[in-house]
Short mmCIF file of C-alpha atoms in Angstrom, two decimals:
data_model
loop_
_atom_site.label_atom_id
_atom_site.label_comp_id
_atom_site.label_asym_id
_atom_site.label_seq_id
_atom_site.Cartn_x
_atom_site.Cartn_y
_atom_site.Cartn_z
CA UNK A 1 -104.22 -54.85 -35.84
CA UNK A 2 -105.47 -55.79 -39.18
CA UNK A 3 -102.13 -57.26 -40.30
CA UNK A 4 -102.04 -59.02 -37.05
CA UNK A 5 -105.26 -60.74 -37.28
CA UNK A 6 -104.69 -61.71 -41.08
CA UNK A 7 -101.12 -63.09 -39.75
CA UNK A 8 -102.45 -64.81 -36.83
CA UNK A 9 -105.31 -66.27 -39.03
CA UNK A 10 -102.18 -67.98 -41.53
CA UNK A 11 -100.31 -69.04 -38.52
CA UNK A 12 -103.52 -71.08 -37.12
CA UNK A 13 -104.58 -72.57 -40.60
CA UNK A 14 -100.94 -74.49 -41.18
CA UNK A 15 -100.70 -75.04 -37.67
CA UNK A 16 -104.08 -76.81 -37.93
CA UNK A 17 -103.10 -78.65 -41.35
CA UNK A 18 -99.28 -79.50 -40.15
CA UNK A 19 -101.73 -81.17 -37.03
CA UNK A 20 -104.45 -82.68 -39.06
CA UNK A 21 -101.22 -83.96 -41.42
CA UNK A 22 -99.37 -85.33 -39.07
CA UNK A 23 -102.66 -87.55 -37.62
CA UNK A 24 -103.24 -88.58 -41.08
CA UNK A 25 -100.00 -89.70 -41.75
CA UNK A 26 -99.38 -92.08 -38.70
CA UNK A 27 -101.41 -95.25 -40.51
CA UNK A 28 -99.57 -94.27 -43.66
CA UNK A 29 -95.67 -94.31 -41.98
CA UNK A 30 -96.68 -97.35 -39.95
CA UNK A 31 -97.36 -98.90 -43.23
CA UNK A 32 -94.05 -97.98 -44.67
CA UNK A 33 -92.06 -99.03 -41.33
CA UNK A 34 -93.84 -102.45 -41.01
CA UNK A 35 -93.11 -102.78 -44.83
CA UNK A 36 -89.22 -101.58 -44.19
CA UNK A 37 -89.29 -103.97 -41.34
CA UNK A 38 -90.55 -106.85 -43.39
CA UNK A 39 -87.74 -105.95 -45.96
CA UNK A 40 -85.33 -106.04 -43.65
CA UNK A 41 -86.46 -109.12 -41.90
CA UNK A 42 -86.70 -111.13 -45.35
CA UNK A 43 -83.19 -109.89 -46.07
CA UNK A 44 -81.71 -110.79 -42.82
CA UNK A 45 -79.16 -113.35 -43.85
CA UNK A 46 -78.09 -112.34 -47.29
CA UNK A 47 -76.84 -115.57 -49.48
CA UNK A 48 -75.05 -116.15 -52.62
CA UNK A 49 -76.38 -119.82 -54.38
CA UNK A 50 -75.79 -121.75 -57.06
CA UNK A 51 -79.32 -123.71 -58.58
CA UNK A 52 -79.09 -126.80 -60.27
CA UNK A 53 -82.46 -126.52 -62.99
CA UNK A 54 -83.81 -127.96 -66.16
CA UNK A 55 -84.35 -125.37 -69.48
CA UNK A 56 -88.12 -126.63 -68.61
CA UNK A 57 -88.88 -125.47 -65.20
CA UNK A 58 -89.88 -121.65 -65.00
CA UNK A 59 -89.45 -121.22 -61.21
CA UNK A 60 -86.46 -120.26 -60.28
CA UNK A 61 -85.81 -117.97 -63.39
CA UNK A 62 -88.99 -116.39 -63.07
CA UNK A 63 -87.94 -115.88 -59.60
CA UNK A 64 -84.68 -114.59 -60.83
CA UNK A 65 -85.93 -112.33 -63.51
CA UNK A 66 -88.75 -110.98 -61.76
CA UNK A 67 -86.82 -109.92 -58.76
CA UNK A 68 -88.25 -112.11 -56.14
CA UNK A 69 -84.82 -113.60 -55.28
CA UNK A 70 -83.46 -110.21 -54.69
CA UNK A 71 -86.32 -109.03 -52.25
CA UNK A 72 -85.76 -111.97 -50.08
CA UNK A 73 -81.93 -111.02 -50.08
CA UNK A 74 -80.78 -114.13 -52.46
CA UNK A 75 -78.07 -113.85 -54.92
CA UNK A 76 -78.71 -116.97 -57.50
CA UNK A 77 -77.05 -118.23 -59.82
CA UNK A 78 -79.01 -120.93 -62.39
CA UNK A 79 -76.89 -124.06 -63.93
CA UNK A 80 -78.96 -126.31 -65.99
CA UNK A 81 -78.82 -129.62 -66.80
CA UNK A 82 -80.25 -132.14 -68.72
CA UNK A 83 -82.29 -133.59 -65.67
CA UNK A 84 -83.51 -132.73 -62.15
CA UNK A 85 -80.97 -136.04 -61.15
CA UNK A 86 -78.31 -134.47 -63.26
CA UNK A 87 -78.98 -131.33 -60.86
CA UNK A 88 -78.77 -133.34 -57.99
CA UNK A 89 -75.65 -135.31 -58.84
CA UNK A 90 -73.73 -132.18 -59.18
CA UNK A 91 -74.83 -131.38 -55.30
CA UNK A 92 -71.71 -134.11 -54.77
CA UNK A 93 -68.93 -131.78 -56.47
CA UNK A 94 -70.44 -128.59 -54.84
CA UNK A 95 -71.31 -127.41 -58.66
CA UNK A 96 -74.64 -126.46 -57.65
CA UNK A 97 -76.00 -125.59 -53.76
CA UNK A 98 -79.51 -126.54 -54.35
CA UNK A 99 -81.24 -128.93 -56.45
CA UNK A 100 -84.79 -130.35 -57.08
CA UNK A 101 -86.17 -133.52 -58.06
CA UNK A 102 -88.39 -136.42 -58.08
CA UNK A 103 -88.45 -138.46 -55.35
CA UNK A 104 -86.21 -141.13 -56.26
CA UNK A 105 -83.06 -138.65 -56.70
CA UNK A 106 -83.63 -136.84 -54.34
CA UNK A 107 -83.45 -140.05 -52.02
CA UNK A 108 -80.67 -141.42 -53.58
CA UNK A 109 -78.55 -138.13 -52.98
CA UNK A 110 -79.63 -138.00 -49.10
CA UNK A 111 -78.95 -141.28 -48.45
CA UNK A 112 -75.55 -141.08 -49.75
CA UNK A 113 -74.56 -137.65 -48.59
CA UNK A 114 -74.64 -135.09 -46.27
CA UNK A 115 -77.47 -133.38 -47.27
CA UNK A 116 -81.38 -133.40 -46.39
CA UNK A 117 -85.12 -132.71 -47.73
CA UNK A 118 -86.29 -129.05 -47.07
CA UNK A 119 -89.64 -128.61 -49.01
CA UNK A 120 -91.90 -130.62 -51.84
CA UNK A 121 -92.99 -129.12 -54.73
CA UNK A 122 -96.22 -130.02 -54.27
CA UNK A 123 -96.46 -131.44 -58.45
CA UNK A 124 -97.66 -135.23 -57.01
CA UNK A 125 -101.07 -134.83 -58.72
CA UNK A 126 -103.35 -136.89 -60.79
CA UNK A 127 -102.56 -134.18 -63.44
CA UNK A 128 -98.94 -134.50 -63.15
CA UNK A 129 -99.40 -138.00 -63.38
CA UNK A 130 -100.73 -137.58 -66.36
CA UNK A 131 -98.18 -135.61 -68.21
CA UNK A 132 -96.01 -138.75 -68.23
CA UNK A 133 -96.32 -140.49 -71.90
CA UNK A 134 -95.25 -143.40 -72.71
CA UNK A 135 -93.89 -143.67 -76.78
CA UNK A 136 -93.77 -146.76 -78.35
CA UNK A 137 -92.88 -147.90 -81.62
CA UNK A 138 -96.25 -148.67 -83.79
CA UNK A 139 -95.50 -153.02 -83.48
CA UNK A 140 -96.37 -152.37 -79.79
CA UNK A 141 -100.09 -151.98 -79.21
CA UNK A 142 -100.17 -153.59 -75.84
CA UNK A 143 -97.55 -154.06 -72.75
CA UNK A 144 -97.50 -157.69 -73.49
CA UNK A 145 -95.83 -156.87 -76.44
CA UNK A 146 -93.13 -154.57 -74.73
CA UNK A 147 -91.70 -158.69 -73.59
CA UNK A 148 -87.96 -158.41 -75.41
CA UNK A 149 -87.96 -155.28 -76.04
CA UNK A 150 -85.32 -151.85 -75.40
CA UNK A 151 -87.01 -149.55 -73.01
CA UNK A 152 -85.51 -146.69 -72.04
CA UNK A 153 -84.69 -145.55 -68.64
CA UNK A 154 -83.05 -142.09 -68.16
CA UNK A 155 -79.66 -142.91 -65.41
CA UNK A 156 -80.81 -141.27 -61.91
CA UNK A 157 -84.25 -140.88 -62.61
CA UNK A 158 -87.21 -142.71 -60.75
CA UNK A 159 -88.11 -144.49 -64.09
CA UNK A 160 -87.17 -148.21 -63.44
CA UNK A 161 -89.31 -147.94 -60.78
CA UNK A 162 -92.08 -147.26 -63.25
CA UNK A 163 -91.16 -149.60 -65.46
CA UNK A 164 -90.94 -151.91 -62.78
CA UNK A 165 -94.08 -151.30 -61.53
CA UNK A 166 -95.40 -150.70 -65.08
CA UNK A 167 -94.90 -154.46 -66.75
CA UNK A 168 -95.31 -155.87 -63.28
CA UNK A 169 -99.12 -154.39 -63.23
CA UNK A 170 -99.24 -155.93 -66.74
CA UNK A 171 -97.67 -159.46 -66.50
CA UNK A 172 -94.52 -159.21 -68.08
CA UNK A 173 -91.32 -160.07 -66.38
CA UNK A 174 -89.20 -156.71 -65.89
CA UNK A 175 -86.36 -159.72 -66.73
CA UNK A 176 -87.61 -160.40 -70.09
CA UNK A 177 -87.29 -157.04 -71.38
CA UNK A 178 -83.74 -155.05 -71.70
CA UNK A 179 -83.44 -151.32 -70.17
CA UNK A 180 -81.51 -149.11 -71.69
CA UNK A 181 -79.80 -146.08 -69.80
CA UNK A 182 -79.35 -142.95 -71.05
CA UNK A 183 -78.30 -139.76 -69.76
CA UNK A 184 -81.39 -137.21 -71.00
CA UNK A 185 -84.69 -137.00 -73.34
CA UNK A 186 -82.86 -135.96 -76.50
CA UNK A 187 -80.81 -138.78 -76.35
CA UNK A 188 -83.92 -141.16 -75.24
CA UNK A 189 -85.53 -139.51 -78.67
CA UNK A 190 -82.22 -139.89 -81.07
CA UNK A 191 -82.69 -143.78 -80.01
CA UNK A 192 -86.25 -144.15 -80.57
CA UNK A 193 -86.02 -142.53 -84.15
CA UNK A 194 -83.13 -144.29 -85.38
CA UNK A 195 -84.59 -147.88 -83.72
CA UNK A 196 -82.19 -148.57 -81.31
CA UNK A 197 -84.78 -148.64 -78.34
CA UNK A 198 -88.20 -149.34 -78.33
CA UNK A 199 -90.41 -147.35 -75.60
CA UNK A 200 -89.45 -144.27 -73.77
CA UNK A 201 -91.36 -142.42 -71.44
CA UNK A 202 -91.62 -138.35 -71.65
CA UNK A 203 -92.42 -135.39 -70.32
CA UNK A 204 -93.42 -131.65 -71.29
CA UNK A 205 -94.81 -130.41 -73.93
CA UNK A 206 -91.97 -129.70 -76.48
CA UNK A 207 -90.53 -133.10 -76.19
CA UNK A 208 -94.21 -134.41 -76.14
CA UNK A 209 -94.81 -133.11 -79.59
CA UNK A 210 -90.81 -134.05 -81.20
CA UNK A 211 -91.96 -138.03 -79.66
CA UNK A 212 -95.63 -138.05 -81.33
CA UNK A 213 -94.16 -136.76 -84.85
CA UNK A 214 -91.48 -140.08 -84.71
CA UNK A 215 -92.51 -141.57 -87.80
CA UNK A 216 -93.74 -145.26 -87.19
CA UNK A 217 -93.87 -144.26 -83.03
CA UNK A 218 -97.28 -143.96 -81.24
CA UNK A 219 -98.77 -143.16 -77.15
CA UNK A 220 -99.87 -146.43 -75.60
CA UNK A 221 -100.35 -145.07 -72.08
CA UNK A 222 -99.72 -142.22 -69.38
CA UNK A 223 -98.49 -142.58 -65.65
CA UNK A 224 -101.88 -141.75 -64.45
CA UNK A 225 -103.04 -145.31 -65.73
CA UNK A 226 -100.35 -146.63 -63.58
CA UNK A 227 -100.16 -147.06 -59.92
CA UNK A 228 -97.19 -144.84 -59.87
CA UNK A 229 -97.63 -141.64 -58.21
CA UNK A 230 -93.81 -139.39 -57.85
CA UNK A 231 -93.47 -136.41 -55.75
CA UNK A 232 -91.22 -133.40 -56.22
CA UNK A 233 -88.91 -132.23 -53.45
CA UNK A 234 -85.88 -129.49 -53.28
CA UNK A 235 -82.79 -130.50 -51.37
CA UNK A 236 -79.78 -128.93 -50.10
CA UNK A 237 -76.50 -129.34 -47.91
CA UNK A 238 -76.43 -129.91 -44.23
CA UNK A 239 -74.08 -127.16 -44.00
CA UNK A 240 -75.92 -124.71 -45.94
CA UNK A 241 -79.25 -125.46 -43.79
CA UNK A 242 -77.17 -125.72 -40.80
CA UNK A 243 -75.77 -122.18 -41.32
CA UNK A 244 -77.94 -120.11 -43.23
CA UNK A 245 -81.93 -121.23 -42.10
CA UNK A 246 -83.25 -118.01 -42.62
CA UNK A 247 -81.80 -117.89 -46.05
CA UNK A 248 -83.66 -121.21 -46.71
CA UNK A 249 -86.75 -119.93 -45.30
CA UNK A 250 -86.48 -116.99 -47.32
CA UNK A 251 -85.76 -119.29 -50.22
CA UNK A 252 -88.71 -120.79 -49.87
CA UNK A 253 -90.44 -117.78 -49.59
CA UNK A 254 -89.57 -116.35 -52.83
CA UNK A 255 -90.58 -119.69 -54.65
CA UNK A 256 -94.34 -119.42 -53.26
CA UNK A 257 -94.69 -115.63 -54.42
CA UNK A 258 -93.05 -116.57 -57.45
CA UNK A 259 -95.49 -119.37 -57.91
CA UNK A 260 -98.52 -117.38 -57.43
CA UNK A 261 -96.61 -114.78 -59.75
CA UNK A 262 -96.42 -117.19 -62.74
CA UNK A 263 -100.37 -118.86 -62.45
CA UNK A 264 -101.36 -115.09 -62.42
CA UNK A 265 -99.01 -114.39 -65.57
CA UNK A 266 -98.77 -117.05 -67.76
CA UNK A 267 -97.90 -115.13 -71.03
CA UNK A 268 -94.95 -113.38 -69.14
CA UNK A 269 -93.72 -116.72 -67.94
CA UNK A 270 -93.64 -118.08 -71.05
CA UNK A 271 -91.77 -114.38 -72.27
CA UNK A 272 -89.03 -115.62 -70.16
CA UNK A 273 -88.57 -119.01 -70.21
CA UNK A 274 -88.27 -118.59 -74.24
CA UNK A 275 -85.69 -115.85 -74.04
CA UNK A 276 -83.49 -117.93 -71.72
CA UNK A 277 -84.25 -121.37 -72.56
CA UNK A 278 -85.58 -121.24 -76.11
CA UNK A 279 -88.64 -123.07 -74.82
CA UNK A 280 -91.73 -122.35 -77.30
CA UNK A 281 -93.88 -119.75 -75.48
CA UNK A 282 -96.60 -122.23 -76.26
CA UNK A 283 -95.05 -125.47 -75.00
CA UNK A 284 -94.67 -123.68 -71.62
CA UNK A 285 -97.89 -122.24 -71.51
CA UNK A 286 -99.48 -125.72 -71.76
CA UNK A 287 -97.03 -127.08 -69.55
CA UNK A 288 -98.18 -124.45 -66.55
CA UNK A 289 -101.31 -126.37 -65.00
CA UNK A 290 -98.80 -129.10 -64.12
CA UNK A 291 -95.51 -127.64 -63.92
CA UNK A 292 -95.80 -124.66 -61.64
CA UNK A 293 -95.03 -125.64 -57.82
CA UNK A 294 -96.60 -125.50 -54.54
CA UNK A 295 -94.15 -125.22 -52.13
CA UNK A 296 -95.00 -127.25 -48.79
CA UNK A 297 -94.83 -130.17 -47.46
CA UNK A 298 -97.47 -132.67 -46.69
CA UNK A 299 -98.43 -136.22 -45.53
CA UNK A 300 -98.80 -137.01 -48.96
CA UNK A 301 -95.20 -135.70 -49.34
CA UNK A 302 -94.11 -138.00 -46.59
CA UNK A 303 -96.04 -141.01 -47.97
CA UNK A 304 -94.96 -141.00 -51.57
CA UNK A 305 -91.07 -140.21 -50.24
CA UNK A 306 -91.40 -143.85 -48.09
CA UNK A 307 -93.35 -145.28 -50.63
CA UNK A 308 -90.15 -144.60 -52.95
CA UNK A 309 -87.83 -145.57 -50.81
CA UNK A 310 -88.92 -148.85 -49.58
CA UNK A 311 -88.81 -149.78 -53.36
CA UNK A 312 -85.11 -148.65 -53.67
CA UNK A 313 -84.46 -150.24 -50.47
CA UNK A 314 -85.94 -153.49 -51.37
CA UNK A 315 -84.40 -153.10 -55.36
CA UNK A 316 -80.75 -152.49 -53.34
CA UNK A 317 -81.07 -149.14 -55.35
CA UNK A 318 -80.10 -148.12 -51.69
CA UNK A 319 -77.94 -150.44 -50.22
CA UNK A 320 -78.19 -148.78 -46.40
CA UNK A 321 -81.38 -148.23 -45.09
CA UNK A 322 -82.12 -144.92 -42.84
CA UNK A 323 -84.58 -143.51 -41.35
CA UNK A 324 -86.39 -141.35 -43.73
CA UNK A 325 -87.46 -138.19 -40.33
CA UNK A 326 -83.41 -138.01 -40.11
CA UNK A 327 -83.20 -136.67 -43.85
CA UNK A 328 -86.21 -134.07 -44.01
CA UNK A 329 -84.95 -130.58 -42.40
CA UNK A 330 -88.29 -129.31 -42.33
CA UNK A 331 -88.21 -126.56 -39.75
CA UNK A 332 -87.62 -123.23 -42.58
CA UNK A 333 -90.61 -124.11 -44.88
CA UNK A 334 -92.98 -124.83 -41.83
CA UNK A 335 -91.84 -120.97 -40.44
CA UNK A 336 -92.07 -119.75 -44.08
CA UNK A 337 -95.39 -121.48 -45.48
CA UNK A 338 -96.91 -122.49 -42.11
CA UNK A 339 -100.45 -123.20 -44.04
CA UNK A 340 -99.03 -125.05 -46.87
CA UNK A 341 -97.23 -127.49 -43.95
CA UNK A 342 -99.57 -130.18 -43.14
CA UNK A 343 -97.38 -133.07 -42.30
CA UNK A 344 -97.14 -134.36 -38.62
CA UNK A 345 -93.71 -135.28 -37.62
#
């Protein structure tokens, strides 16, 4: 009997902890499924891209490096070029899936080709404004005295808008002055040192410091003391949206986390971007407060992207006018970033 009752006594304590176990461990295993279930919602439609980038912009290879990609089921590929319109351009030849831009790109691509608008990058701030100088060689302390002069205007890029808008704001005759096109910043810097232009504009901190140690070369002015205000927007394929929109949403997805990832972890950023890129850990670092995204897409979005285009409309830039709603395929980053969508269609 005594062997019986110590038996019996075991047999009721696991009983009661295999019970009490089991209740405890319901929140905890509908924590793991929901999280398994998120997984394997995120990773639905599994996609192999290629990313058209800049050695400046720590997005998508933070993304890459940190794994964020991969959680949302996205095998990427990075190919950088000298310019976000470089990027873009190589949409046409299919070297690159995705690419990002300014506005003025990024309209010139869709309304040439078969491809639309998915998201903004949400870098149309005063700030961002900001980080566009403009270098000038030390004879020209005002923009009157930009009249007859080389000013440099990267090919693709939104800047003969701004210079447009630049010496019109200042009284000088975008006809009296001779642009010069060139295909990225180092070459835009080669120029200015050797003489062979006379103002560039220039962004990021790196090339920011190479322009201000141009002997005989001074900052007269920054976008912000313009009217000029450019947005940011990422743009893909038709065919690619059309068949994969959960991988786009995903996409999108990844780049907010990542996003929040890289204004939480600034010095690990900066880790990365200099062991791919060579970028100074510095240089990116003070780059951050402007150049880390906010993936959306606003009214503001919508307003600078018609504001652009009626210029390159009017400037025959674009020679067939469209309507701009037919190019934005908006429908993934409104599912994936509902509160960061704020534009009314």
């Amino acid at each position: 009997m005594k062997k019986f009752g110590i038996l019996a006594t075991v047999l009721a304590v696991t009983f009661t902890l295999s019970a009490c176990g089991g209740k405890d461990n319901k929140p905890a295993a509908a924590a793991t499924n929901a999280a398994s279930n998120k997984q394997t919602e995120a990773a639905a439609d599994p996609i192999k891209i290629k990313i058209a980038d800049t050695s400046t912009n720590p997005v998508f290879r933070v993304a890459k490096s940190k794994g964020f990609f991969e959680k949302y089921g996205i095998d990427a590929d990075i190919i950088t070029f000298a310019t976000p319109a470089e990027g873009i351009n190589s949409l046409f030849i299919k070297q690159a899936d995705i690419g990002w831009g300014a506005d003025f790109p990024s309209l010139n691509a869709v309304s040439k080709g078969d491809f639309s608008i998915i998201a903004a990058t949400g870098t149309d701030t005063e700030a961002s404004a900001a980080q566009w100088k403009l270098f000038v060689r030390d004879e020209i302390q005002s923009p009157a005295d930009l009249k007859g002069k080389k000013l440099s205007t990267l090919r693709g890029t939104f800047l003969p808008y701004l210079w447009d808008v630049y010496l019109k704001d200042n009284g000088v005759a975008a006809a009296d002055t001779k642009e010069i096109g060139q295909g990225g910043f180092d070459e835009a810097y080669v120029a200015l040192k050797k003489g062979e232009i006379d103002a560039s504009w220039v962004i990021g901190a790196t090339l920011i410091d190479k322009f201000k140690a141009i002997e005989g070369v001074h900052e007269l002015t920054d976008m912000s003391k313009t009217s000029v205000r450019i947005g940011g927007t990422i743009i893909a394929p038709n065919s690619l949206i059309k068949d994969h929109p959960q991988a786009i949403a995903n996409f999108l997805k990844a780049l907010d986390e990542t996003s929040k990832y890289i204004a939480a972890n600034p010095d690990e950023t900066a880790d990365i971007l200099f062991k791919e890129t060579k970028q100074p850990k510095e240089a990116t670092i003070r780059d951050l407060p402007t150049n880390n995204w906010t993936v959306g897409f606003t009214q503001q979005s919508f307003d600078s992207l018609t504001n652009q285009k009626n210029y390159m409309v009017g400037a025959g830039i674009i020679q067939n006018d469209f309507n701009l709603a037919d190019k934005l395929s908006l429908d993934s980053v409104q599912q994936a970033l509902p509160d960061q969508f704020t534009y009314k269609k």
